[in-house]
Short mmCIF file of C-alpha atoms and ligand atoms in Angstrom, two decimals:
data_model
loop_
_atom_site.label_atom_id
_atom_site.label_comp_id
_atom_site.label_asym_id
_atom_site.label_seq_id
_atom_site.Cartn_x
_atom_site.Cartn_y
_atom_site.Cartn_z
CA MET A 1 0.97 22.00 7.35
CA GLU A 2 -2.17 22.94 6.03
CA LYS A 3 -4.62 19.92 5.82
CA VAL A 4 -7.36 18.92 4.92
CA LEU A 5 -9.25 15.85 6.64
CA VAL A 6 -10.48 12.03 5.19
CA LEU A 7 -13.38 11.31 7.13
CA ASP A 8 -14.18 7.72 6.40
CA PHE A 9 -16.94 6.35 7.14
CA GLY A 10 -15.81 2.72 6.13
CA GLY A 11 -15.88 3.36 2.26
CA GLN A 12 -13.43 1.32 0.20
CA TYR A 13 -11.46 4.31 -1.53
CA ASP A 14 -10.43 6.47 1.36
CA GLN A 15 -7.01 5.90 0.82
CA LEU A 16 -7.78 6.69 -2.51
CA ILE A 17 -9.46 10.45 -2.40
CA ALA A 18 -6.68 11.17 0.24
CA ARG A 19 -4.50 9.91 -2.82
CA ARG A 20 -5.63 12.09 -4.95
CA VAL A 21 -5.44 15.27 -2.41
CA ARG A 22 -1.49 14.36 -1.57
CA GLU A 23 -1.17 14.26 -5.79
CA LYS A 24 -2.49 18.11 -6.32
CA LYS A 25 -0.25 18.90 -3.20
CA VAL A 26 -2.15 19.05 -0.62
CA TYR A 27 -1.85 16.75 2.60
CA ALA A 28 -4.13 14.73 3.31
CA GLU A 29 -5.05 12.49 7.25
CA VAL A 30 -7.36 9.42 6.59
CA ILE A 31 -9.39 9.57 10.68
CA SER A 32 -12.01 7.16 11.23
CA TYR A 33 -15.62 8.94 12.30
CA ARG A 34 -15.71 6.96 15.48
CA LYS A 35 -12.27 8.53 15.87
CA ILE A 36 -12.56 11.98 15.96
CA THR A 37 -15.49 14.60 17.29
CA PRO A 38 -16.39 18.22 14.71
CA GLU A 39 -15.02 20.20 18.06
CA LYS A 40 -11.58 18.26 17.57
CA ILE A 41 -11.53 19.17 13.96
CA LYS A 42 -12.47 22.99 14.07
CA ASP A 43 -9.36 22.72 16.61
CA ARG A 44 -7.14 21.48 14.52
CA LYS A 45 -8.14 24.06 12.22
CA TYR A 46 -8.29 21.56 8.56
CA LYS A 47 -8.75 23.58 5.09
CA GLY A 48 -11.82 21.10 4.52
CA VAL A 49 -13.36 17.92 5.18
CA ILE A 50 -14.29 15.46 2.94
CA LEU A 51 -16.87 12.96 3.91
CA THR A 52 -15.74 9.36 3.12
CA GLY A 53 -18.89 6.80 1.22
CA GLY A 54 -19.90 4.22 3.20
CA PRO A 55 -21.79 0.14 2.62
CA ASN A 56 -24.59 2.02 5.40
CA SER A 57 -27.57 3.84 5.07
CA VAL A 58 -28.27 6.60 6.60
CA TYR A 59 -30.66 6.08 8.11
CA ALA A 60 -30.13 2.30 9.46
CA ASP A 61 -29.44 2.09 13.47
CA ASP A 62 -26.13 1.04 13.31
CA ALA A 63 -25.05 3.72 10.99
CA PRO A 64 -22.38 5.90 11.17
CA ARG A 65 -23.46 8.69 12.40
CA MET A 66 -21.12 12.17 13.58
CA SER A 67 -23.64 14.97 15.43
CA ALA A 68 -25.01 18.18 13.26
CA ASP A 69 -22.53 19.87 14.40
CA LEU A 70 -20.09 18.87 11.42
CA ILE A 71 -22.35 20.48 9.03
CA GLU A 72 -21.97 23.61 11.20
CA MET A 73 -17.60 24.02 11.37
CA GLY A 74 -17.49 27.16 9.45
CA ILE A 75 -14.87 25.05 7.59
CA PRO A 76 -15.73 23.21 3.35
CA VAL A 77 -17.16 19.74 3.42
CA LEU A 78 -17.41 17.55 0.37
CA GLY A 79 -19.40 14.37 1.24
CA ILE A 80 -19.01 11.61 -1.47
CA CYS A 81 -21.41 8.79 -2.29
CA TYR A 82 -22.12 8.11 1.86
CA GLY A 83 -21.00 11.12 2.95
CA CYS A 84 -23.23 13.33 0.65
CA GLN A 85 -26.04 11.41 2.10
CA LEU A 86 -25.54 12.04 5.49
CA ILE A 87 -24.99 15.81 4.63
CA ALA A 88 -28.27 16.07 3.80
CA TYR A 89 -29.71 13.95 6.23
CA LEU A 90 -27.53 16.08 8.83
CA ALA A 91 -29.18 19.54 7.80
CA GLY A 92 -32.96 17.71 7.22
CA GLY A 93 -33.63 16.38 3.92
CA VAL A 94 -34.56 13.39 3.14
CA VAL A 95 -32.47 9.95 1.81
CA GLU A 96 -34.31 6.66 0.19
CA ALA A 97 -33.77 3.90 -0.60
CA ALA A 98 -33.18 3.53 -4.83
CA LYS A 99 -36.04 1.08 -5.33
CA GLY A 100 -34.52 -0.44 -8.56
CA GLN A 101 -33.61 2.80 -9.61
CA ALA A 102 -29.80 2.44 -8.17
CA GLU A 103 -26.59 2.73 -9.73
CA TYR A 104 -23.21 0.31 -10.22
CA GLY A 105 -20.97 1.79 -12.69
CA LYS A 106 -20.80 4.77 -15.16
CA THR A 107 -23.28 6.83 -15.95
CA GLU A 108 -24.00 10.32 -17.50
CA PHE A 109 -24.34 12.72 -15.43
CA VAL A 110 -25.20 16.86 -16.30
CA HIS A 111 -24.45 19.49 -13.77
CA GLN A 112 -25.12 23.28 -13.39
CA THR A 113 -22.79 26.44 -13.06
CA SER A 114 -20.80 25.62 -9.44
CA VAL A 115 -17.90 25.67 -8.15
CA LEU A 116 -17.48 22.96 -7.86
CA PHE A 117 -17.71 22.03 -12.00
CA LYS A 118 -15.17 24.50 -13.30
CA GLY A 119 -14.39 23.79 -16.33
CA ILE A 120 -15.90 20.95 -16.36
CA PRO A 121 -17.99 19.82 -19.42
CA LYS A 122 -21.54 19.89 -19.25
CA ILE A 123 -22.44 16.34 -19.48
CA SER A 124 -19.53 14.27 -18.81
CA SER A 125 -19.36 10.34 -16.93
CA CYS A 126 -19.47 9.82 -13.74
CA TRP A 127 -18.74 6.70 -11.93
CA MET A 128 -21.50 5.45 -9.09
CA SER A 129 -22.00 2.54 -6.70
CA HIS A 130 -25.39 3.13 -4.63
CA GLY A 131 -28.42 2.11 -3.25
CA ASP A 132 -29.85 4.75 -1.27
CA ARG A 133 -29.73 8.78 -2.54
CA VAL A 134 -30.87 11.90 -1.34
CA VAL A 135 -34.92 13.33 -2.36
CA GLU A 136 -34.91 16.33 -0.92
CA LEU A 137 -32.42 18.42 0.00
CA PRO A 138 -33.26 20.95 2.67
CA GLU A 139 -33.35 24.03 2.89
CA GLY A 140 -30.88 26.89 1.45
CA PHE A 141 -29.94 23.81 -0.42
CA ASN A 142 -29.77 23.62 -4.68
CA ILE A 143 -28.71 21.12 -7.40
CA THR A 144 -26.04 20.99 -9.18
CA ALA A 145 -25.85 18.29 -11.19
CA SER A 146 -28.29 15.09 -11.80
CA THR A 147 -28.48 11.07 -13.14
CA ARG A 148 -30.88 9.54 -15.38
CA ASN A 149 -31.60 7.91 -11.84
CA CYS A 150 -30.47 10.36 -9.81
CA PRO A 151 -32.17 13.93 -10.02
CA ILE A 152 -30.08 15.17 -7.29
CA ALA A 153 -26.97 13.85 -8.17
CA SER A 154 -25.18 15.98 -6.39
CA PHE A 155 -25.38 19.68 -4.38
CA GLU A 156 -24.56 22.25 -2.65
CA CYS A 157 -24.96 25.01 0.79
CA GLU A 158 -22.44 28.29 -0.48
CA ASP A 159 -23.42 29.88 2.89
CA LYS A 160 -22.45 26.72 4.93
CA MET A 161 -20.02 25.51 2.99
CA LEU A 162 -21.10 22.53 2.31
CA TYR A 163 -20.71 20.26 -1.14
CA GLY A 164 -22.54 17.01 -2.38
CA VAL A 165 -21.51 14.52 -4.68
CA GLN A 166 -23.10 11.33 -5.46
CA PHE A 167 -20.86 9.69 -7.51
CA HIS A 168 -16.73 9.21 -6.88
CA PRO A 169 -14.71 11.85 -7.84
CA GLU A 170 -11.33 9.47 -6.91
CA VAL A 171 -12.07 6.64 -9.51
CA THR A 172 -10.68 6.94 -13.04
CA HIS A 173 -14.24 6.06 -14.05
CA THR A 174 -15.18 9.60 -13.03
CA GLU A 175 -13.90 11.43 -16.79
CA HIS A 176 -13.51 14.81 -14.69
CA GLY A 177 -13.49 13.48 -11.09
CA LYS A 178 -9.95 14.66 -10.77
CA ALA A 179 -11.23 18.85 -11.50
CA VAL A 180 -13.58 18.42 -9.49
CA LEU A 181 -11.63 17.46 -6.17
CA GLU A 182 -8.97 20.64 -8.09
CA ASN A 183 -11.51 22.07 -7.70
CA PHE A 184 -13.20 21.52 -4.17
CA LEU A 185 -9.52 21.77 -2.96
CA PHE A 186 -8.64 25.26 -4.57
CA GLY A 187 -11.49 26.75 -5.08
CA ILE A 188 -13.95 25.95 -2.29
CA CYS A 189 -10.54 25.54 0.65
CA GLY A 190 -8.27 27.70 -0.95
CA CYS A 191 -5.23 25.06 -0.37
CA PRO A 192 -2.29 26.80 -1.45
CA GLY A 193 -1.55 23.09 -3.53
CA ASP A 194 2.43 23.88 -2.56
CA SER A 195 2.62 21.19 0.36
CA SER A 196 5.93 18.49 -1.44
CA MET A 197 7.39 14.89 0.06
CA GLU A 198 10.26 17.65 1.37
CA ASP A 199 7.31 19.13 4.04
CA TYR A 200 5.28 15.60 4.33
CA ALA A 201 8.90 13.98 5.22
CA LYS A 202 9.18 17.00 8.36
CA TYR A 203 6.44 16.94 8.99
CA CYS A 204 6.21 13.22 10.16
CA ILE A 205 10.26 13.57 11.48
CA ASP A 206 8.81 16.59 13.98
CA ARG A 207 6.17 14.50 14.42
CA TYR A 208 8.11 11.87 15.27
CA GLN A 209 10.24 13.76 17.47
CA ARG A 210 8.20 15.36 19.61
CA ASP A 211 5.95 11.63 20.32
CA LEU A 212 9.07 9.52 20.46
CA LYS A 213 11.19 11.76 23.23
CA GLY A 214 13.54 9.68 25.38
CA LYS A 215 11.01 6.18 23.95
CA LYS A 216 13.02 3.00 22.82
CA VAL A 217 11.87 1.98 19.70
CA LEU A 218 13.02 -0.60 17.69
CA CYS A 219 12.47 -1.90 14.32
CA ALA A 220 11.87 -4.79 11.89
CA LEU A 221 14.30 -4.00 8.89
CA SER A 222 14.19 -6.37 6.32
CA GLY A 223 15.90 -4.14 3.72
CA GLY A 224 13.09 -4.03 1.39
CA VAL A 225 11.80 -1.02 0.44
CA ASP A 226 9.78 -0.10 2.65
CA SER A 227 10.60 -0.96 6.50
CA SER A 228 14.34 0.88 5.19
CA VAL A 229 12.34 3.91 4.53
CA ALA A 230 9.95 3.85 7.47
CA ALA A 231 13.66 3.04 9.74
CA VAL A 232 15.21 6.20 7.74
CA MET A 233 12.58 8.29 8.40
CA LEU A 234 12.54 7.01 12.54
CA HIS A 235 16.81 7.18 12.36
CA GLN A 236 16.53 10.90 11.18
CA ALA A 237 13.56 11.64 14.31
CA ILE A 238 15.14 10.16 17.64
CA GLY A 239 18.73 8.99 15.39
CA ASP A 240 20.11 6.18 18.81
CA ASP A 241 17.00 5.64 20.34
CA LEU A 242 16.88 3.88 17.34
CA THR A 243 17.67 0.07 17.43
CA CYS A 244 17.15 -1.82 14.48
CA VAL A 245 16.68 -5.64 14.17
CA PHE A 246 17.73 -7.55 11.07
CA VAL A 247 16.65 -11.05 10.68
CA ASP A 248 18.52 -12.91 8.33
CA HIS A 249 16.27 -16.07 7.22
CA GLY A 250 18.19 -17.61 5.28
CA LEU A 251 15.38 -17.27 2.43
CA LEU A 252 16.99 -13.83 0.96
CA ARG A 253 18.66 -13.28 -2.36
CA LYS A 254 22.53 -14.24 -3.16
CA ASP A 255 24.70 -11.73 -1.11
CA GLU A 256 21.56 -9.85 -0.17
CA GLY A 257 22.09 -10.09 3.85
CA ASP A 258 25.65 -8.86 3.30
CA SER A 259 24.52 -5.61 1.71
CA VAL A 260 21.24 -5.01 3.57
CA GLU A 261 24.20 -4.77 7.06
CA LYS A 262 26.78 -2.68 4.70
CA THR A 263 24.52 0.52 3.75
CA PHE A 264 22.37 0.66 7.66
CA ARG A 265 25.55 -0.01 9.66
CA LYS A 266 28.65 2.14 7.73
CA GLN A 267 26.32 4.41 5.34
CA PHE A 268 23.33 5.91 7.39
CA LYS A 269 24.92 4.93 10.81
CA MET A 270 22.42 3.34 12.08
CA ASN A 271 21.97 0.69 15.51
CA ILE A 272 21.51 -1.96 13.95
CA ILE A 273 21.52 -5.86 15.11
CA ARG A 274 21.99 -9.25 11.89
CA VAL A 275 20.64 -11.97 13.54
CA ASN A 276 21.69 -14.98 11.13
CA ALA A 277 19.29 -17.48 11.86
CA GLN A 278 19.40 -18.85 8.57
CA GLU A 279 19.76 -22.91 10.27
CA ARG A 280 16.53 -22.59 12.33
CA PHE A 281 14.14 -21.11 9.73
CA LEU A 282 15.11 -23.82 7.13
CA ASN A 283 14.54 -26.38 10.36
CA ALA A 284 10.66 -25.23 10.82
CA LEU A 285 10.45 -25.10 6.96
CA LYS A 286 11.56 -28.67 6.62
CA GLY A 287 8.78 -31.17 4.52
CA VAL A 288 6.51 -28.30 4.90
CA SER A 289 5.09 -27.61 1.42
CA GLU A 290 2.15 -25.61 1.53
CA PRO A 291 1.75 -21.57 1.13
CA GLU A 292 0.16 -20.14 3.76
CA LYS A 293 1.49 -22.52 6.49
CA LYS A 294 5.31 -21.71 5.03
CA ARG A 295 4.32 -18.20 5.78
CA LYS A 296 2.75 -18.42 9.14
CA ILE A 297 5.94 -20.67 10.33
CA ILE A 298 8.04 -17.64 9.02
CA GLY A 299 5.67 -15.35 10.54
CA GLU A 300 5.86 -16.82 13.45
CA GLU A 301 9.72 -17.37 13.80
CA PHE A 302 10.15 -14.17 12.56
CA ILE A 303 8.32 -13.06 15.56
CA ARG A 304 10.20 -15.47 18.40
CA VAL A 305 13.74 -14.49 16.59
CA PHE A 306 12.64 -10.73 16.77
CA GLU A 307 10.93 -11.11 20.21
CA GLU A 308 14.49 -12.95 21.82
CA GLU A 309 16.28 -10.04 20.54
CA ALA A 310 14.11 -7.53 21.64
CA LYS A 311 14.49 -9.23 25.36
CA LYS A 312 18.11 -8.22 24.67
CA ILE A 313 18.16 -4.94 24.12
CA GLY A 314 15.42 -4.38 27.24
CA ARG A 315 12.59 -2.67 27.94
CA VAL A 316 11.28 -0.82 24.84
CA ASN A 317 8.60 1.18 23.95
CA ILE A 318 7.64 1.39 20.21
CA LEU A 319 7.68 -1.02 17.51
CA VAL A 320 7.92 -0.06 14.18
CA GLN A 321 6.70 -1.39 10.70
CA GLY A 322 6.77 -0.89 6.93
CA THR A 323 3.37 -1.65 6.15
CA ILE A 324 1.99 0.21 3.34
CA TYR A 325 -1.61 0.50 2.27
CA PRO A 326 -1.22 -2.19 -0.42
CA ASP A 327 -0.43 -4.63 2.61
CA VAL A 328 -3.42 -3.44 4.66
CA ILE A 329 -6.24 -4.18 2.34
CA GLU A 330 -5.28 -7.62 1.16
CA SER A 331 -4.61 -8.70 4.77
CA GLY A 332 -8.08 -8.09 4.76
CA LYS A 333 -9.25 -4.69 5.98
CA GLY A 334 -13.34 -4.07 7.64
CA ASP A 335 -15.06 -6.30 5.21
CA ALA A 336 -12.82 -6.71 2.24
CA ALA A 337 -11.26 -10.38 1.75
CA THR A 338 -8.03 -11.51 2.60
CA ILE A 339 -6.52 -12.43 -0.32
CA LYS A 340 -2.63 -13.10 1.39
CA SER A 341 -1.22 -13.03 4.83
CA HIS A 342 0.83 -11.01 4.41
CA HIS A 343 3.49 -11.98 7.65
CA ASN A 344 3.94 -7.65 8.29
CA VAL A 345 1.28 -6.74 8.88
CA GLY A 346 -0.13 -6.74 12.38
CA GLY A 347 0.99 -9.88 13.90
CA LEU A 348 3.45 -8.84 16.34
CA PRO A 349 2.87 -6.74 19.31
CA ASP A 350 0.94 -9.64 20.99
CA VAL A 351 3.30 -11.47 21.51
CA ILE A 352 6.36 -9.06 22.59
CA GLU A 353 5.18 -6.40 25.22
CA PHE A 354 5.16 -2.96 23.84
CA ASP A 355 3.38 0.17 24.39
CA ASP A 356 2.40 0.85 21.03
CA ILE A 357 3.00 0.58 17.35
CA ILE A 358 3.36 2.77 14.71
CA GLU A 359 3.61 2.34 10.99
CA PRO A 360 4.68 5.41 9.70
CA LEU A 361 3.74 4.10 5.96
CA ARG A 362 0.29 3.20 6.47
CA GLU A 363 -1.15 5.71 4.78
CA LEU A 364 1.01 5.40 1.62
CA PHE A 365 1.35 3.59 -1.90
CA LYS A 366 4.04 2.77 -3.48
CA ASP A 367 5.23 5.01 -5.51
CA GLU A 368 5.31 7.67 -2.67
CA VAL A 369 6.97 5.98 0.03
CA ARG A 370 9.50 5.96 -3.02
CA ARG A 371 9.45 9.52 -2.93
CA LEU A 372 9.41 9.90 0.54
CA GLY A 373 12.67 8.12 0.08
CA ILE A 374 14.58 10.40 -2.02
CA GLU A 375 13.21 12.91 -0.07
CA LEU A 376 15.20 11.08 3.33
CA GLY A 377 18.51 10.92 1.30
CA ILE A 378 18.25 7.18 0.77
CA PRO A 379 20.39 6.43 -2.66
CA TYR A 380 18.60 5.98 -5.54
CA GLU A 381 19.40 2.04 -6.09
CA MET A 382 17.64 1.20 -2.98
CA VAL A 383 14.21 3.06 -3.38
CA TRP A 384 13.87 1.91 -6.70
CA ARG A 385 15.14 -2.19 -5.78
CA GLN A 386 12.02 -3.84 -6.82
CA PRO A 387 10.27 -5.29 -3.42
CA PHE A 388 10.76 -8.36 -2.03
CA PRO A 389 8.54 -10.02 -0.21
CA GLY A 390 8.65 -10.55 3.38
CA PRO A 391 8.77 -14.45 3.36
CA GLY A 392 11.48 -14.21 0.81
CA LEU A 393 12.36 -17.24 -1.17
CA ALA A 394 10.18 -19.52 0.71
CA ILE A 395 7.24 -18.51 -1.60
CA ARG A 396 9.06 -18.68 -4.57
CA ILE A 397 10.25 -22.08 -4.43
CA ILE A 398 7.24 -24.44 -4.72
CA GLY A 399 6.99 -27.35 -2.16
CA ASP A 400 9.05 -27.96 0.77
CA ILE A 401 12.07 -25.31 0.95
CA THR A 402 15.98 -27.33 0.80
CA GLN A 403 19.32 -25.83 1.00
CA GLU A 404 19.47 -27.50 -2.62
CA LYS A 405 16.48 -25.72 -4.32
CA LEU A 406 17.84 -22.25 -2.00
CA ASP A 407 20.86 -22.31 -3.88
CA ILE A 408 19.60 -23.18 -6.96
CA LEU A 409 17.37 -20.63 -6.81
CA ARG A 410 19.57 -18.21 -5.63
CA GLU A 411 21.63 -18.11 -8.25
CA ALA A 412 18.35 -18.30 -10.70
CA ASP A 413 16.89 -15.53 -9.84
CA ALA A 414 21.10 -13.70 -10.00
CA ILE A 415 21.18 -14.35 -13.12
CA PHE A 416 17.58 -13.55 -14.03
CA ARG A 417 18.55 -10.01 -12.53
CA GLU A 418 22.04 -9.67 -14.33
CA GLU A 419 20.28 -10.29 -17.67
CA ILE A 420 17.42 -7.53 -17.10
CA ALA A 421 20.00 -4.56 -16.03
CA ALA A 422 22.39 -6.15 -18.77
CA ALA A 423 19.03 -5.21 -20.94
CA GLY A 424 18.80 -2.07 -19.40
CA LEU A 425 14.57 -2.89 -17.92
CA GLU A 426 15.53 -2.56 -14.95
CA LYS A 427 13.01 0.98 -14.29
CA SER A 428 10.48 -0.33 -17.29
CA THR A 429 9.78 -3.72 -15.33
CA ASN A 430 8.60 -3.51 -11.97
CA GLN A 431 9.06 -6.65 -10.34
CA TYR A 432 11.17 -9.32 -12.02
CA PHE A 433 12.05 -12.83 -9.94
CA ALA A 434 13.16 -16.83 -10.54
CA VAL A 435 11.05 -19.25 -9.13
CA LEU A 436 11.59 -23.33 -8.45
CA THR A 437 9.10 -25.23 -9.21
CA ASP A 438 8.29 -28.66 -8.16
CA THR A 439 8.17 -30.41 -11.44
CA ARG A 440 11.35 -31.89 -12.80
CA THR A 441 11.22 -32.78 -16.49
CA VAL A 442 13.62 -34.56 -18.89
CA GLY A 443 15.62 -33.09 -20.66
CA VAL A 444 19.40 -33.76 -23.02
CA MET A 445 23.10 -32.78 -21.90
CA GLY A 446 25.89 -33.81 -23.54
CA ASP A 447 23.62 -36.53 -25.31
CA ALA A 448 22.89 -38.06 -22.15
CA ARG A 449 19.57 -38.09 -20.09
CA THR A 450 18.97 -35.20 -17.75
CA TYR A 451 15.70 -35.33 -15.48
CA GLY A 452 16.09 -31.80 -13.09
CA TYR A 453 14.04 -28.47 -12.04
CA THR A 454 12.23 -26.45 -13.61
CA VAL A 455 12.79 -22.60 -13.32
CA ALA A 456 10.28 -20.21 -14.18
CA LEU A 457 10.59 -16.85 -15.39
CA ARG A 458 8.15 -13.95 -13.69
CA ALA A 459 8.56 -9.91 -14.51
CA VAL A 460 5.90 -7.96 -14.44
CA SER A 461 4.57 -4.57 -14.52
CA THR A 462 2.11 -2.53 -12.37
CA GLU A 463 2.08 0.72 -10.80
CA ASP A 464 0.72 -0.39 -7.52
CA PHE A 465 0.63 -3.80 -7.02
CA MET A 466 -3.07 -4.18 -6.68
CA THR A 467 -3.09 -4.84 -10.67
CA ALA A 468 -0.32 -6.04 -12.62
CA ASP A 469 0.52 -7.25 -16.21
CA TRP A 470 3.24 -9.63 -17.51
CA SER A 471 6.04 -7.28 -19.25
CA ARG A 472 6.73 -8.22 -22.77
CA ILE A 473 10.50 -8.95 -22.10
CA PRO A 474 12.39 -9.00 -25.14
CA TYR A 475 12.78 -13.00 -26.36
CA GLU A 476 16.62 -12.11 -27.53
CA VAL A 477 16.71 -11.49 -23.32
CA LEU A 478 15.11 -14.90 -21.66
CA GLU A 479 16.77 -16.66 -24.57
CA LYS A 480 20.15 -14.94 -23.01
CA ALA A 481 18.68 -15.75 -19.13
CA SER A 482 16.97 -18.97 -20.29
CA THR A 483 20.69 -20.54 -21.31
CA ARG A 484 23.30 -18.53 -18.93
CA ILE A 485 20.57 -20.53 -16.13
CA THR A 486 20.55 -23.95 -18.04
CA ASP A 487 24.40 -24.56 -18.72
CA GLU A 488 25.76 -22.53 -15.21
CA ILE A 489 23.41 -24.27 -12.69
CA LYS A 490 23.10 -28.02 -12.09
CA ASN A 491 20.36 -29.96 -12.15
CA VAL A 492 18.35 -27.29 -13.92
CA SER A 493 17.02 -28.70 -17.51
CA ARG A 494 14.16 -26.46 -18.64
CA VAL A 495 12.88 -22.85 -18.25
CA VAL A 496 9.71 -21.43 -18.77
CA TYR A 497 8.08 -17.97 -19.11
CA ASP A 498 5.24 -16.87 -16.92
CA ILE A 499 2.56 -15.01 -18.98
CA THR A 500 -0.17 -14.31 -16.29
CA SER A 501 -1.18 -11.14 -15.18
CA LYS A 502 -3.09 -10.01 -11.99
CA PRO A 503 -6.05 -10.73 -12.15
CA PRO A 504 -6.54 -13.77 -11.79
CA ALA A 505 -2.74 -14.90 -11.40
CA THR A 506 -1.28 -12.50 -7.98
CA VAL A 507 2.34 -11.73 -8.53
CA GLU A 508 3.69 -14.44 -6.50
CA TRP A 509 3.44 -18.23 -7.20
CA GLU A 510 2.23 -18.22 -3.62
P1 XMP B 1 0.87 -10.70 -4.42
O1 XMP B 1 1.46 -11.87 -4.91
O2 XMP B 1 0.21 -10.67 -3.57
O3 XMP B 1 2.29 -9.96 -4.72
O4 XMP B 1 0.33 -10.07 -6.21
C1 XMP B 1 2.19 -8.01 -4.53
C2 XMP B 1 3.25 -7.30 -3.67
O5 XMP B 1 3.57 -8.11 -2.31
C3 XMP B 1 4.46 -8.43 -2.24
N1 XMP B 1 4.43 -9.49 -1.65
C4 XMP B 1 4.53 -10.12 -0.41
N2 XMP B 1 5.16 -8.63 0.44
N3 XMP B 1 5.18 -10.38 1.88
C5 XMP B 1 5.17 -8.91 1.86
O6 XMP B 1 5.75 -8.61 2.86
C6 XMP B 1 4.15 -11.37 1.91
O7 XMP B 1 3.88 -12.29 2.29
C7 XMP B 1 3.94 -11.27 0.57
N4 XMP B 1 3.82 -11.61 -0.66
C8 XMP B 1 3.58 -10.87 -2.04
C9 XMP B 1 4.66 -9.15 -3.88
O8 XMP B 1 6.40 -9.82 -3.66
C10 XMP B 1 4.24 -7.89 -4.80
O9 XMP B 1 5.28 -6.90 -4.43
#
């Protein structure tokens, strides 16, 4: 398969660049500059290389640099932001701090004739985020675009197939950013643009078949979209050498445990071990109200249960995890702040002896994981299932967790899901669920005073779960759900609907 390399210099947008490339049906691999050399890049026959941005200055002592061979490979190279400065620096140009002329945000750029800007209006807007800039070009290089504060906003050296843009073509704020990348991929690298999800699935399966030959592989299966796609892909590569452990922690939705077991055992004919650890988790969580503490306890208990099962299986070489890109980001990648500790990111290998861990979906966004799932033959309903967090209902019960609260929440959630389905809103709403708050309120039922729980309903529309808007569910649907919840569930006296977007809120309440 023909590939493009996204060479990561510590920027924020490395995976976004890869995603944009994949959107153009070109396979993109993201590798840190520390883990590859120009020689290896040449050997691997990439059609092109994109150098990402990064937080450093090229002239800083600890700047991420590569040898000048990087620009002598005879492969087209596009440098973005830091990457652009690095090309100029390695070729003998001058990069300086912009001193009061740094640019952050949207700005206008004017371009000259260049294959990189083919089909793009002469003046359009781009997104800048830089403190340094190229002030003198190396010999043989030409300026191809300028902005008000950045006379060398873009350059090229056609002979060596080197291109640099100070702005970020990968972000949507750059008006014709996608066209810039398209021009690089097709006009300069000559990529055929015919790589499909089918090719990607095949490529991964072939690679795992080769790399994991004769190895015993263990997968923690939750039944959610991510771990299911990762497990099915591995199963197609190595068959019965894969064992899946499904820990039923008792924090799943109504009937979910049985359905997960049935699908994987009967339909996919996979080796699956279901561990019924409901009581164990409930005991460990007794009296705990603090959300991060709940997550930690569940994560640790999960590891212990998993470890015990792994020991029963015997020697295992590899652990598979269904981590996807947004999990990696939200759990704090590099300098990014940790918003929530997604317990499925890292963690396990410290306590269990494995030779290695693989995360086949680490580079993919949710919608890509879903398309991959379809390609692998996973039923539509499963692939399009709304996401369900690892810690399950524990982070949808505010305050401590008891069996009674779990039962109430499971019923309320099932009713809400039924009503969303009955109204045909399953596809337009990306995630919807009930939350059991720790607020009890007064109600009146059959002339008697009640003092029951408040159930909150939450529904969001989002593309990537990094940001989300609250869904405008029709009043009639909310009314039906509310009436059914208070009628059918004992001890609930009030239902409210959450109308907060993300940010400032998160999707989950905890
Ligand atoms: P938040 O609440 O962070 O949710 O806006 C974004 C998406 O991630 C899911 N989520 C989790 N998934 N472990 C998971 O596996 C977690 O601890 C966790 N917390 C949130 C959430 O359901 C939503 O889809």
